[in-house]
């Protein structure tokens, strides 16, 4: 009896479980009518855009970030990518965002951030929240407010850093924030499509209609299983503890390896891992020539050279909204073992030594 259609907003047992998760792990109070279950986070992000953004509306997001430019395209929004800086761990600041908020409908944020694995500090997010409140206070009653979409899908995968969210920091933003979350990353279960969004009931209701009409439900059997699993807090915490230890070991090894290469004079750098399954790497070899005489014209060329020569695949930040001449890359440790990382570091060194 768990193979038929689920309710459009998700089975009640799972929404009750999510409500309890939010209370216990985030000190957030959302009822079951303010929670929507879907087949992972992507339908929730899409339905947030469709529910809030009209064609021609302005959407502000940091670059690098995951797929916001594509969701702008799908909704005919005007996307404003705000390029972030390595000195801020590629997290956006209020000073960078504020000039673009006038007239915007949506500010898309994520922490821990895909692709960087970095996180907001309390002060950073507080300043952004205050900028949103200030912008909304300046608008007339007939103007749309500025909303925040806050993607925290990696929030249970942090390494000694505290996760912050807009509503806890500024409760008066509650009516203007839609959260994106789920199990795919924290439980290493990307093929188990269970995500949840939560926010104001009026917006969640519209999102429910959208996901229902496109058939983006999470499979009912998976919802039943997740509801039961998360009720066993010791089991969940035990898994998370072990998983985070192994992810942290892999990220730290890769980070240390690149910092050692930097100390040896290679034109590389890395940002200390904070959360998620990603490490931000700088490989500043655009313009160099391969042993075969090929010029590496951009970050994609550098990436394909490393694939061919070192059997290492990264993702250039150009895939996340930045220009191709930016020498920064995302490394994901989600699909490889710790030993894989140990073994690949000498291959990366040899590949870089071969460039002229």
XYZ file of C-alpha atoms in Angstrom:
356
model
C 0.000 0.000 0.000
C 3.055 2.292 -0.209
C 3.335 2.139 -3.999
C 0.374 4.384 -4.824
C 0.321 8.167 -5.210
C 1.425 10.099 -2.127
C -0.386 13.287 -1.053
C 0.714 16.280 -3.119
C 2.507 17.857 -0.153
C 3.969 14.580 1.147
C 2.731 11.987 3.603
C 1.725 13.443 6.950
C 4.126 11.187 8.890
C 7.128 12.616 7.045
C 5.968 16.209 7.339
C 5.539 15.638 11.082
C 9.032 14.167 11.234
C 10.480 17.130 9.328
C 8.695 19.529 11.676
C 10.339 17.739 14.595
C 13.758 17.786 12.881
C 13.468 21.551 12.451
C 12.619 22.027 16.136
C 15.346 19.741 17.487
C 18.224 20.485 15.113
C 17.575 24.090 14.012
C 15.249 25.560 16.676
C 12.800 26.436 13.892
C 9.029 26.095 14.347
C 7.171 25.129 11.161
C 3.854 23.270 11.062
C 2.988 20.483 8.632
C 1.061 22.975 6.445
C 4.267 24.938 5.986
C 6.296 21.934 4.774
C 6.385 20.440 1.271
C 7.949 17.094 0.361
C 9.266 16.588 -3.182
C 11.549 14.355 -5.227
C 14.760 15.956 -3.992
C 15.663 19.634 -3.775
C 15.547 20.470 -7.500
C 11.737 20.455 -7.845
C 11.580 22.597 -4.704
C 14.033 25.151 -6.081
C 12.153 25.228 -9.388
C 8.768 25.611 -7.697
C 10.145 28.405 -5.480
C 11.185 30.299 -8.591
C 7.861 29.658 -10.371
C 5.786 30.580 -7.308
C 7.593 33.859 -6.636
C 9.212 35.070 -9.847
C 7.347 36.541 -12.813
C 8.968 36.950 -16.249
C 11.243 39.972 -16.148
C 11.644 39.918 -12.350
C 15.153 40.337 -10.977
C 16.836 37.458 -9.122
C 20.119 38.090 -7.310
C 22.561 35.285 -6.558
C 26.278 34.862 -5.881
C 28.738 33.500 -8.411
C 29.869 30.826 -7.988
C 26.644 29.078 -7.034
C 24.699 26.066 -8.225
C 22.321 26.439 -11.201
C 20.639 29.726 -10.234
C 21.380 31.033 -13.721
C 19.503 28.069 -15.227
C 16.446 28.564 -13.018
C 16.431 32.221 -14.049
C 16.404 31.096 -17.679
C 13.554 28.646 -17.062
C 11.407 31.357 -15.444
C 12.430 34.214 -17.824
C 13.864 36.111 -14.869
C 16.660 38.640 -15.090
C 19.519 36.971 -13.270
C 22.085 39.162 -11.528
C 25.209 37.161 -10.680
C 27.303 38.881 -8.004
C 30.883 37.674 -8.208
C 32.284 36.770 -4.806
C 35.881 36.843 -3.625
C 38.342 34.272 -2.262
C 39.142 36.507 0.721
C 35.507 36.009 1.832
C 35.670 32.263 1.115
C 33.495 32.971 -1.947
C 30.512 33.741 0.299
C 28.564 36.890 -0.640
C 28.626 39.913 1.631
C 25.936 42.506 2.274
C 28.167 45.169 0.740
C 28.362 43.181 -2.506
C 24.663 42.311 -2.642
C 23.070 45.556 -1.464
C 23.567 47.573 -4.699
C 21.553 44.914 -6.576
C 18.604 44.408 -4.201
C 16.533 47.408 -5.282
C 13.548 46.050 -7.179
C 14.655 42.407 -6.896
C 12.106 39.669 -6.173
C 14.394 36.870 -4.989
C 17.789 36.557 -3.341
C 19.102 32.991 -3.712
C 21.553 31.925 -0.993
C 23.145 28.615 0.010
C 25.199 27.603 3.059
C 27.242 25.429 3.110
C 27.715 26.538 -0.460
C 27.876 24.351 -3.531
C 30.488 24.534 -5.136
C 32.860 25.896 -2.489
C 32.115 23.963 0.703
C 32.280 27.259 2.601
C 29.746 28.777 5.005
C 28.285 32.032 6.245
C 29.641 33.463 9.453
C 26.960 34.814 11.779
C 27.892 38.448 11.110
C 27.907 37.946 7.327
C 24.404 36.527 7.268
C 23.063 39.013 9.819
C 24.211 41.903 7.623
C 22.558 40.364 4.555
C 19.325 39.812 6.512
C 19.362 43.429 7.650
C 19.860 44.574 4.048
C 16.793 42.552 2.980
C 14.712 43.983 5.835
C 15.838 47.493 4.919
C 14.943 46.927 1.264
C 11.494 45.577 2.112
C 10.826 48.491 4.467
C 11.475 50.876 1.570
C 8.835 49.294 -0.699
C 5.246 50.420 -1.155
C 2.311 48.197 -0.261
C 1.640 47.457 -3.940
C 5.217 46.291 -4.578
C 6.372 42.699 -4.299
C 8.603 42.090 -1.298
C 12.106 40.723 -1.632
C 12.201 37.024 -0.727
C 15.143 34.823 0.252
C 15.508 31.258 -0.979
C 17.840 29.629 1.530
C 19.323 26.308 0.419
C 20.718 24.426 3.431
C 20.861 20.944 1.927
C 24.403 20.482 3.339
C 23.668 21.914 6.799
C 24.145 18.589 8.625
C 27.581 18.185 6.992
C 29.651 20.823 8.767
C 33.079 20.507 10.344
C 33.357 22.409 13.600
C 31.503 25.403 12.171
C 28.053 26.528 13.307
C 25.319 26.670 10.683
C 23.205 29.831 10.674
C 19.912 30.608 8.970
C 18.032 33.863 8.297
C 14.909 33.160 10.359
C 16.760 32.255 13.541
C 18.933 35.358 13.203
C 16.090 37.675 12.183
C 12.649 36.186 13.078
C 10.903 39.101 11.345
C 12.060 37.587 8.028
C 9.939 34.455 8.556
C 7.290 35.524 6.026
C 9.939 36.129 3.360
C 12.161 33.018 3.504
C 11.708 29.697 1.710
C 14.098 26.977 2.867
C 15.398 24.088 0.756
C 16.588 20.909 2.501
C 16.511 17.118 2.313
C 18.415 13.875 2.790
C 20.377 13.360 -0.420
C 23.684 14.859 0.716
C 23.688 14.370 4.492
C 22.775 10.676 4.159
C 24.918 10.049 1.046
C 21.692 9.092 -0.705
C 21.514 11.128 -3.898
C 19.476 8.386 -5.557
C 16.843 8.436 -2.801
C 14.737 11.375 -3.899
C 13.379 12.937 -0.729
C 13.675 16.671 -0.233
C 11.661 19.189 1.719
C 10.972 22.871 1.458
C 9.427 24.961 4.204
C 8.283 28.516 4.570
C 5.120 30.639 4.632
C 2.017 28.490 4.094
C 0.739 30.747 1.309
C 3.915 30.166 -0.732
C 4.221 26.467 0.133
C 0.636 25.982 -1.083
C 1.536 27.449 -4.487
C 4.679 25.318 -4.645
C 2.589 22.236 -3.861
C 0.349 22.942 -6.851
C 3.393 23.295 -9.109
C 5.187 20.124 -7.984
C 1.918 18.212 -8.109
C 1.134 19.227 -11.685
C 4.605 18.258 -12.909
C 4.580 14.984 -10.968
C 7.611 15.833 -8.839
C 6.516 13.889 -5.788
C 8.948 11.874 -3.766
C 8.111 8.151 -4.081
C 5.751 7.179 -1.267
C 7.802 4.185 -0.091
C 10.881 6.405 0.262
C 8.873 8.940 2.257
C 7.683 6.226 4.636
C 11.253 4.978 5.101
C 12.707 8.459 5.748
C 9.961 9.281 8.257
C 10.785 6.116 10.201
C 14.561 6.527 9.921
C 14.727 10.090 11.254
C 12.658 9.146 14.290
C 15.623 7.050 15.431
C 17.857 9.937 16.485
C 20.757 7.802 17.824
C 20.876 5.897 14.524
C 20.888 9.105 12.470
C 23.510 10.757 14.674
C 25.690 7.650 14.556
C 25.615 7.596 10.773
C 26.264 11.341 10.495
C 29.182 11.148 12.898
C 30.879 8.375 10.947
C 30.105 9.890 7.540
C 31.351 13.344 8.527
C 34.569 11.858 9.934
C 35.316 10.117 6.633
C 34.382 13.129 4.501
C 36.467 15.426 6.698
C 39.468 13.094 6.420
C 39.248 13.120 2.617
C 38.827 16.908 2.413
C 41.653 17.556 4.885
C 44.003 15.249 2.984
C 43.259 16.977 -0.310
C 43.588 20.410 1.300
C 46.907 19.528 2.948
C 48.198 18.066 -0.317
C 47.473 21.264 -2.216
C 48.944 23.466 0.509
C 52.106 21.347 0.321
C 52.225 21.841 -3.449
C 51.813 25.583 -2.880
C 54.712 25.538 -0.414
C 56.816 23.816 -3.072
C 56.212 26.686 -5.480
C 53.340 25.349 -7.556
C 50.729 27.951 -8.583
C 47.927 26.397 -6.570
C 45.902 27.248 -3.488
C 42.920 25.951 -1.519
C 40.252 27.211 0.879
C 40.029 25.355 4.177
C 37.001 22.997 4.149
C 34.050 24.031 6.324
C 31.139 21.861 5.212
C 29.523 19.800 2.451
C 31.629 17.436 0.316
C 33.588 20.039 -1.630
C 36.975 21.697 -1.575
C 37.750 24.924 -3.412
C 41.015 24.677 -5.360
C 43.008 27.251 -7.280
C 45.057 25.837 -10.169
C 46.530 28.868 -11.880
C 47.879 27.296 -15.055
C 45.759 28.998 -17.730
C 48.128 30.098 -20.478
C 50.563 27.236 -19.965
C 51.450 24.700 -22.671
C 51.120 20.925 -22.396
C 53.960 18.511 -23.266
C 52.149 17.952 -26.586
C 52.296 21.683 -27.334
C 48.636 22.501 -26.653
C 47.826 25.868 -25.060
C 45.553 25.764 -22.008
C 43.307 28.667 -22.948
C 40.842 28.560 -20.046
C 39.809 26.650 -16.921
C 38.029 23.984 -18.983
C 41.290 23.245 -20.818
C 43.115 22.918 -17.488
C 40.426 20.532 -16.265
C 40.554 18.307 -19.361
C 44.352 18.241 -19.177
C 44.143 16.949 -15.595
C 41.553 14.364 -16.632
C 43.812 13.043 -19.390
C 47.105 13.268 -17.544
C 46.300 12.764 -13.844
C 42.945 10.957 -14.068
C 41.445 13.703 -11.878
C 38.146 15.386 -12.754
C 37.285 18.741 -11.206
C 34.558 21.265 -12.077
C 35.697 24.763 -13.102
C 33.888 27.683 -11.492
C 32.859 28.622 -15.037
C 30.189 25.922 -14.581
C 28.796 27.912 -11.647
C 28.378 31.322 -13.228
C 31.952 32.630 -13.348
C 34.123 33.421 -16.367
C 36.308 30.791 -18.017
C 39.495 32.701 -17.195
C 38.966 32.180 -13.458
C 41.477 29.569 -12.197
C 39.265 28.180 -9.394
C 37.716 24.728 -9.307
C 35.358 22.560 -7.265
C 36.707 19.238 -6.050
C 34.105 16.764 -4.813
C 35.195 13.900 -2.563
C 31.735 12.311 -2.600
C 32.599 9.702 -5.198
C 36.078 8.613 -4.149
C 37.762 6.981 -1.188
C 40.426 8.485 1.049
C 42.991 6.231 -0.603
C 41.931 7.529 -4.012
C 42.837 11.036 -2.855
C 46.184 9.940 -1.426
C 46.991 8.252 -4.741
C 45.920 11.163 -6.949
C 48.081 13.858 -5.350
C 51.369 12.627 -6.885
C 49.638 12.387 -10.262
C 48.457 15.984 -9.989
C 51.990 17.091 -9.103
C 53.464 15.247 -12.068
C 50.851 16.703 -14.418
C 51.578 20.257 -13.283
C 55.329 19.679 -13.565
C 54.758 18.780 -17.230
C 53.354 22.211 -18.113
C 55.506 24.957 -19.603
